[in-house]
PDB file of C-alpha atoms in Angstrom:
ATOM      1  CA  MET A 136     107.986 111.095  91.238  1.00 49.00           C
ATOM      2  CA  GLU A 137     105.961 111.011  94.440  1.00 48.00           C
ATOM      3  CA  GLU A 138     107.544 110.087  97.735  1.00 49.00           C
ATOM      4  CA  ARG A 139     105.026 108.654 100.171  1.00 46.00           C
ATOM      5  CA  PHE A 140     105.995 109.166 103.796  1.00 46.00           C
ATOM      6  CA  GLY A 141     102.681 107.909 105.090  1.00 40.00           C
ATOM      7  CA  ASP A 142     104.199 104.574 106.071  1.00 36.00           C
ATOM      8  CA  THR A 143     107.076 106.091 108.047  1.00 38.00           C
ATOM      9  CA  PRO A 144     107.087 104.252 111.393  1.00 37.00           C
ATOM     10  CA  THR A 145     107.007 106.078 114.688  1.00 36.00           C
ATOM     11  CA  ALA A 146     110.045 104.182 115.930  1.00 38.00           C
ATOM     12  CA  PRO A 147     113.346 104.821 114.118  1.00 39.00           C
ATOM     13  CA  ARG A 148     114.697 102.006 111.958  1.00 38.00           C
ATOM     14  CA  SER A 149     118.163 100.517 112.479  1.00 38.00           C
ATOM     15  CA  GLY A 150     118.861 102.807 115.399  1.00 42.00           C
ATOM     16  CA  GLU A 151     118.425 105.927 113.244  1.00 43.00           C
ATOM     17  CA  SER A 152     117.820 109.049 115.279  1.00 46.00           C
ATOM     18  CA  VAL A 153     114.502 110.722 114.575  1.00 44.00           C
ATOM     19  CA  THR A 154     116.316 114.038 114.319  1.00 48.00           C
ATOM     20  CA  THR A 155     117.911 112.793 111.077  1.00 64.00           C
ATOM     21  CA  LYS A 156     114.547 112.615 109.316  1.00 72.00           C
ATOM     22  CA  PRO A 157     114.708 116.244 108.095  1.00 77.00           C
ATOM     23  CA  ASP A 158     118.225 115.411 106.850  1.00 79.00           C
ATOM     24  CA  ARG A 159     116.887 112.449 104.876  1.00 80.00           C
ATOM     25  CA  VAL A 160     114.135 114.641 103.440  1.00 80.00           C
ATOM     26  CA  ALA A 161     116.735 117.257 102.460  1.00 82.00           C
ATOM     27  CA  ARG A 162     118.858 114.664 100.667  1.00 84.00           C
ATOM     28  CA  LYS A 163     115.806 113.382  98.818  1.00 82.00           C
ATOM     29  CA  ALA A 164     114.713 116.883  97.796  1.00 80.00           C
ATOM     30  CA  ARG A 165     118.224 117.763  96.657  1.00 82.00           C
ATOM     31  CA  SER A 166     118.826 114.607  94.606  1.00 86.00           C
ATOM     32  CA  GLU A 167     115.304 114.456  93.112  1.00 84.00           C
ATOM     33  CA  PRO A 168     114.011 118.022  92.496  1.00 80.00           C
ATOM     34  CA  GLU A 169     110.750 116.770  90.956  1.00 78.00           C
ATOM     35  CA  CYS A 170     109.900 114.547  93.911  1.00 77.00           C
ATOM     36  CA  ARG A 171     106.645 115.366  95.699  1.00 77.00           C
ATOM     37  CA  PHE A 172     106.402 114.690  99.428  1.00 75.00           C
ATOM     38  CA  THR A 173     103.093 113.620 100.975  1.00 73.00           C
ATOM     39  CA  SER A 174     101.724 112.869 104.451  1.00 74.00           C
ATOM     40  CA  LEU A 175     104.218 115.117 106.209  1.00 80.00           C
ATOM     41  CA  PHE A 176     102.466 114.634 109.545  1.00 84.00           C
ATOM     42  CA  HIS A 177     103.720 111.044 109.582  1.00 81.00           C
ATOM     43  CA  LEU A 178     107.280 112.310 109.818  1.00 80.00           C
ATOM     44  CA  MET A 179     106.520 113.849 113.178  1.00 84.00           C
ATOM     45  CA  ASN A 180     106.833 111.707 116.262  1.00 86.00           C
ATOM     46  CA  ALA A 181     107.328 112.221 119.972  1.00 90.00           C
ATOM     47  CA  GLU A 182     111.101 112.705 119.788  1.00 87.00           C
ATOM     48  CA  LEU A 183     110.927 115.395 117.125  1.00 88.00           C
ATOM     49  CA  LEU A 184     108.046 117.202 118.841  1.00 93.00           C
ATOM     50  CA  ARG A 185     109.740 116.891 122.230  1.00 93.00           C
ATOM     51  CA  GLY A 186     112.627 118.907 120.851  1.00 91.00           C
ATOM     52  CA  CYS A 187     110.213 121.477 119.427  1.00 93.00           C
ATOM     53  CA  PHE A 188     108.524 121.765 122.828  1.00 96.00           C
ATOM     54  CA  ALA A 189     111.866 122.265 124.577  1.00 95.00           C
ATOM     55  CA  ASP A 190     112.743 125.115 122.207  1.00 94.00           C
ATOM     56  CA  LEU A 191     109.582 127.085 122.999  1.00 96.00           C
ATOM     57  CA  ARG A 192     109.891 130.124 125.229  1.00 94.00           C
ATOM     58  CA  GLY A 193     108.558 129.553 128.723  1.00 94.00           C
ATOM     59  CA  ASP A 194     107.297 133.120 129.097  1.00 94.00           C
ATOM     60  CA  ALA A 195     105.481 133.335 125.767  1.00 93.00           C
ATOM     61  CA  ALA A 196     101.844 134.441 125.719  1.00 93.00           C
ATOM     62  CA  ALA A 197      99.236 131.671 125.682  1.00 94.00           C
ATOM     63  CA  GLY A 198      96.686 131.099 122.933  1.00 95.00           C
ATOM     64  CA  VAL A 199      92.903 130.915 123.138  1.00 94.00           C
ATOM     65  CA  ASP A 200      93.060 127.854 125.409  1.00 94.00           C
ATOM     66  CA  ARG A 201      95.339 129.740 127.862  1.00 95.00           C
ATOM     67  CA  VAL A 202      97.622 126.688 128.238  1.00 96.00           C
ATOM     68  CA  THR A 203     101.188 127.683 129.160  1.00 96.00           C
ATOM     69  CA  LYS A 204     104.402 125.752 128.575  1.00 97.00           C
ATOM     70  CA  GLU A 205     104.668 124.993 132.286  1.00 96.00           C
ATOM     71  CA  GLU A 206     101.154 123.561 132.384  1.00 96.00           C
ATOM     72  CA  TYR A 207     101.636 121.469 129.230  1.00 97.00           C
ATOM     73  CA  GLY A 208     104.987 120.238 130.515  1.00 96.00           C
ATOM     74  CA  ARG A 209     103.524 118.716 133.670  1.00 96.00           C
ATOM     75  CA  ASN A 210     102.268 115.798 131.573  1.00 96.00           C
ATOM     76  CA  VAL A 211     104.355 116.341 128.460  1.00 97.00           C
ATOM     77  CA  GLU A 212     104.937 112.697 127.486  1.00 97.00           C
ATOM     78  CA  ALA A 213     101.246 111.806 127.575  1.00 97.00           C
ATOM     79  CA  ASN A 214     100.369 115.043 125.783  1.00 97.00           C
ATOM     80  CA  LEU A 215     102.888 114.400 123.003  1.00 97.00           C
ATOM     81  CA  THR A 216     101.817 110.773 122.633  1.00 96.00           C
ATOM     82  CA  ALA A 217      98.204 111.876 122.172  1.00 97.00           C
ATOM     83  CA  LEU A 218      99.290 114.612 119.754  1.00 97.00           C
ATOM     84  CA  VAL A 219     101.330 112.189 117.625  1.00 95.00           C
ATOM     85  CA  ASP A 220      98.377 109.814 117.500  1.00 96.00           C
ATOM     86  CA  ARG A 221      96.103 112.584 116.198  1.00 95.00           C
ATOM     87  CA  LEU A 222      98.702 113.667 113.646  1.00 93.00           C
ATOM     88  CA  HIS A 223      99.163 110.156 112.270  1.00 92.00           C
ATOM     89  CA  ARG A 224      95.392 109.626 112.048  1.00 92.00           C
ATOM     90  CA  MET A 225      95.055 113.042 110.341  1.00 89.00           C
ATOM     91  CA  ALA A 226      92.683 113.935 113.166  1.00 92.00           C
ATOM     92  CA  TYR A 227      94.718 116.929 114.339  1.00 93.00           C
ATOM     93  CA  VAL A 228      92.783 120.203 114.066  1.00 91.00           C
ATOM     94  CA  PRO A 229      94.516 123.492 115.015  1.00 92.00           C
ATOM     95  CA  GLN A 230      92.679 125.832 117.326  1.00 93.00           C
ATOM     96  CA  PRO A 231      91.852 129.428 116.350  1.00 93.00           C
ATOM     97  CA  VAL A 232      94.680 131.920 116.712  1.00 93.00           C
ATOM     98  CA  ARG A 233      94.279 134.626 119.344  1.00 94.00           C
ATOM     99  CA  ARG A 234      94.747 138.038 117.781  1.00 93.00           C
ATOM    100  CA  VAL A 235      96.184 140.972 119.683  1.00 92.00           C
ATOM    101  CA  PHE A 236      97.452 144.343 118.518  1.00 92.00           C
ATOM    102  CA  ILE A 237     100.840 145.725 119.499  1.00 90.00           C
ATOM    103  CA  PRO A 238     102.387 149.169 118.846  1.00 90.00           C
ATOM    104  CA  LYS A 239     104.201 149.489 115.518  1.00 85.00           C
ATOM    105  CA  PRO A 240     107.654 151.050 116.007  1.00 86.00           C
ATOM    106  CA  GLY A 241     107.982 154.513 114.444  1.00 84.00           C
ATOM    107  CA  SER A 242     104.250 154.805 113.860  1.00 84.00           C
ATOM    108  CA  ASP A 243     100.997 155.480 115.710  1.00 87.00           C
ATOM    109  CA  LYS A 244      99.480 152.399 114.069  1.00 88.00           C
ATOM    110  CA  LEU A 245      98.984 149.018 115.684  1.00 91.00           C
ATOM    111  CA  ARG A 246     100.399 145.812 114.270  1.00 89.00           C
ATOM    112  CA  PRO A 247      98.218 142.648 114.378  1.00 89.00           C
ATOM    113  CA  LEU A 248      99.836 139.699 116.096  1.00 90.00           C
ATOM    114  CA  GLY A 249      98.537 136.128 116.042  1.00 92.00           C
ATOM    115  CA  ILE A 250      99.198 133.937 119.075  1.00 95.00           C
ATOM    116  CA  PRO A 251      98.667 130.192 118.442  1.00 95.00           C
ATOM    117  CA  CYS A 252      97.960 127.701 121.202  1.00 96.00           C
ATOM    118  CA  LEU A 253     101.045 126.002 122.620  1.00 96.00           C
ATOM    119  CA  GLU A 254     100.305 122.614 121.070  1.00 96.00           C
ATOM    120  CA  ASP A 255      99.830 124.261 117.687  1.00 96.00           C
ATOM    121  CA  LYS A 256     103.207 125.982 118.129  1.00 96.00           C
ATOM    122  CA  ILE A 257     104.786 122.559 118.632  1.00 96.00           C
ATOM    123  CA  VAL A 258     103.239 121.185 115.439  1.00 95.00           C
ATOM    124  CA  GLN A 259     104.148 124.311 113.482  1.00 93.00           C
ATOM    125  CA  ALA A 260     107.773 124.035 114.629  1.00 93.00           C
ATOM    126  CA  GLY A 261     107.923 120.354 113.651  1.00 92.00           C
ATOM    127  CA  LEU A 262     106.369 120.987 110.264  1.00 89.00           C
ATOM    128  CA  ALA A 263     108.670 123.981 109.730  1.00 88.00           C
ATOM    129  CA  SER A 264     111.750 121.804 110.238  1.00 87.00           C
ATOM    130  CA  ILE A 265     110.521 119.406 107.561  1.00 86.00           C
ATOM    131  CA  LEU A 266     109.504 122.142 105.125  1.00 85.00           C
ATOM    132  CA  ARG A 267     112.832 123.883 105.701  1.00 85.00           C
ATOM    133  CA  ALA A 268     114.634 120.695 104.706  1.00 84.00           C
ATOM    134  CA  ILE A 269     112.611 120.572 101.473  1.00 83.00           C
ATOM    135  CA  TYR A 270     112.663 124.207 100.406  1.00 83.00           C
ATOM    136  CA  GLU A 271     116.226 124.985 101.433  1.00 84.00           C
ATOM    137  CA  GLN A 272     117.290 123.006  98.377  1.00 82.00           C
ATOM    138  CA  ASP A 273     115.441 125.453  96.088  1.00 80.00           C
ATOM    139  CA  PHE A 274     116.884 128.733  97.351  1.00 82.00           C
ATOM    140  CA  VAL A 275     119.538 130.552  95.348  1.00 82.00           C
ATOM    141  CA  ASP A 276     122.799 131.480  97.005  1.00 83.00           C
ATOM    142  CA  GLY A 277     121.882 135.177  97.089  1.00 82.00           C
ATOM    143  CA  SER A 278     118.808 134.604  99.279  1.00 85.00           C
ATOM    144  CA  TYR A 279     119.299 135.427 102.960  1.00 85.00           C
ATOM    145  CA  GLY A 280     115.874 136.003 104.529  1.00 81.00           C
ATOM    146  CA  PHE A 281     114.766 133.554 107.229  1.00 79.00           C
ATOM    147  CA  ARG A 282     117.282 130.885 106.254  1.00 83.00           C
ATOM    148  CA  PRO A 283     119.230 128.770 108.765  1.00 83.00           C
ATOM    149  CA  GLY A 284     122.743 130.031 109.368  1.00 85.00           C
ATOM    150  CA  ARG A 285     122.092 133.284 107.505  1.00 87.00           C
ATOM    151  CA  GLY A 286     120.981 136.739 108.562  1.00 87.00           C
ATOM    152  CA  CYS A 287     120.793 140.397 107.621  1.00 88.00           C
ATOM    153  CA  HIS A 288     124.468 140.984 108.418  1.00 91.00           C
ATOM    154  CA  ASP A 289     125.448 138.292 105.912  1.00 91.00           C
ATOM    155  CA  ALA A 290     123.296 140.024 103.291  1.00 89.00           C
ATOM    156  CA  LEU A 291     124.922 143.382 104.047  1.00 90.00           C
ATOM    157  CA  ARG A 292     128.406 141.897 103.724  1.00 91.00           C
ATOM    158  CA  ALA A 293     127.506 140.325 100.370  1.00 89.00           C
ATOM    159  CA  LEU A 294     126.020 143.631  99.198  1.00 87.00           C
ATOM    160  CA  SER A 295     129.137 145.492 100.292  1.00 89.00           C
ATOM    161  CA  ARG A 296     131.372 143.120  98.326  1.00 89.00           C
ATOM    162  CA  ALA A 297     129.200 143.447  95.215  1.00 86.00           C
ATOM    163  CA  VAL A 298     129.152 147.259  95.380  1.00 87.00           C
ATOM    164  CA  GLU A 299     132.887 147.568  95.965  1.00 87.00           C
ATOM    165  CA  ALA A 300     133.851 145.066  93.271  1.00 86.00           C
ATOM    166  CA  GLY A 301     131.266 145.917  90.601  1.00 79.00           C
ATOM    167  CA  ASN A 302     130.208 148.819  88.439  1.00 82.00           C
ATOM    168  CA  ILE A 303     127.203 149.767  90.598  1.00 83.00           C
ATOM    169  CA  HIS A 304     125.465 153.132  90.149  1.00 83.00           C
ATOM    170  CA  TYR A 305     122.102 152.625  91.869  1.00 84.00           C
ATOM    171  CA  LEU A 306     120.849 150.897  95.003  1.00 83.00           C
ATOM    172  CA  VAL A 307     117.097 150.373  95.330  1.00 85.00           C
ATOM    173  CA  GLU A 308     115.325 149.445  98.549  1.00 82.00           C
ATOM    174  CA  ALA A 309     111.678 148.464  98.162  1.00 82.00           C
ATOM    175  CA  ASP A 310     108.936 147.362 100.494  1.00 79.00           C
ATOM    176  CA  ILE A 311     105.366 146.326  99.695  1.00 77.00           C
ATOM    177  CA  LYS A 312     103.094 148.179 102.092  1.00 77.00           C
ATOM    178  CA  GLY A 313     100.852 145.831 104.085  1.00 71.00           C
ATOM    179  CA  PHE A 314     101.631 142.859 101.831  1.00 69.00           C
ATOM    180  CA  LEU A 315     100.824 140.208 104.436  1.00 64.00           C
ATOM    181  CA  ASP A 316      97.689 142.122 105.483  1.00 66.00           C
ATOM    182  CA  HIS A 317      96.159 141.803 102.017  1.00 64.00           C
ATOM    183  CA  SER A 318      97.633 138.591 100.605  1.00 61.00           C
ATOM    184  CA  SER A 319      96.282 135.207 101.699  1.00 56.00           C
ATOM    185  CA  TYR A 320      99.271 133.356 100.272  1.00 52.00           C
ATOM    186  CA  CYS A 321     102.208 133.827  97.966  1.00 52.00           C
ATOM    187  CA  SER A 322     101.533 132.487  94.464  1.00 54.00           C
ATOM    188  CA  SER A 323     105.074 131.198  94.075  1.00 50.00           C
ATOM    189  CA  PHE A 324     104.818 129.330  97.376  1.00 52.00           C
ATOM    190  CA  HIS A 325     101.505 127.824  96.271  1.00 53.00           C
ATOM    191  CA  ALA A 326     103.088 126.641  93.044  1.00 52.00           C
ATOM    192  CA  ARG A 327     106.020 125.039  94.843  1.00 52.00           C
ATOM    193  CA  SER A 328     103.772 123.555  97.524  1.00 52.00           C
ATOM    194  CA  SER A 329     101.562 121.794  94.997  1.00 49.00           C
ATOM    195  CA  LYS A 330     104.748 120.312  93.574  1.00 50.00           C
ATOM    196  CA  ARG A 331     106.655 119.510  96.750  1.00 57.00           C
ATOM    197  CA  PRO A 332     104.968 118.872 100.134  1.00 55.00           C
ATOM    198  CA  GLY A 333     101.585 117.384 100.947  1.00 56.00           C
ATOM    199  CA  TRP A 334      99.189 120.323 100.584  1.00 51.00           C
ATOM    200  CA  GLU A 335      96.708 118.788 103.026  1.00 58.00           C
ATOM    201  CA  SER A 336      99.162 119.097 105.920  1.00 60.00           C
ATOM    202  CA  ILE A 337      99.955 122.732 105.105  1.00 58.00           C
ATOM    203  CA  THR A 338      96.270 123.628 104.700  1.00 58.00           C
ATOM    204  CA  LYS A 339      95.544 122.374 108.208  1.00 58.00           C
ATOM    205  CA  ILE A 340      98.149 124.815 109.534  1.00 57.00           C
ATOM    206  CA  ARG A 341      97.158 127.756 107.317  1.00 57.00           C
ATOM    207  CA  ASN A 342      93.407 127.798 107.888  1.00 56.00           C
ATOM    208  CA  PRO A 343      93.351 129.093 111.487  1.00 52.00           C
ATOM    209  CA  LEU A 344      96.034 131.658 110.584  1.00 48.00           C
ATOM    210  CA  ARG A 345      93.860 133.181 107.877  1.00 46.00           C
ATOM    211  CA  PHE A 346      90.911 133.850 110.211  1.00 44.00           C
ATOM    212  CA  PRO A 347      92.344 134.599 113.663  1.00 47.00           C
ATOM    213  CA  ARG A 348      90.108 135.148 116.621  1.00 46.00           C
ATOM    214  CA  ARG A 349      90.345 138.462 118.419  1.00 46.00           C
ATOM    215  CA  ARG A 350      91.319 138.478 122.053  1.00 47.00           C
TER     216      ARG A 350
END
């Protein structure tokens, strides 16, 4: 089944808060696992993006356009209105990501860091909230990484309970060296994405991240 969100109106229906849209998406994804979501940009409107803007750090480094949160906020309503219009017309195009290198703790190597433009950060945060609502339904209970309401301490507590209660003889910690430096995308994510969200929306976000511009 394919769920078309392209006709989702900018204004909420029946007094529904826009912030409940990710909740509606989550309920849909949970009740219909085979449902495919399309036109995710149409779920984003000024209210959702306004909240994403408010959550951004004010002292964060600027992207290639050098626009800061303070500067964008001087005319935030007009800026968000124009951004929503571009999103709904599928005319939104992310700017290149500024690449800088920062020291890697415990090593003499440098770690690459991509710094998106502020407006792209807003869109990424809005899209992340929608994708989180979709994919959170697919995670198993033993998954803790980068999930809302969960963290490394929760994983350690679960591990401690399993070790103390079970017949455990070995603990293995593994890390793939430079995985994100050499992999353009995760195959499992690609498989789920082609099944779940609109791939066109995600591609627009991914492209500038794959080929960042140096400072």
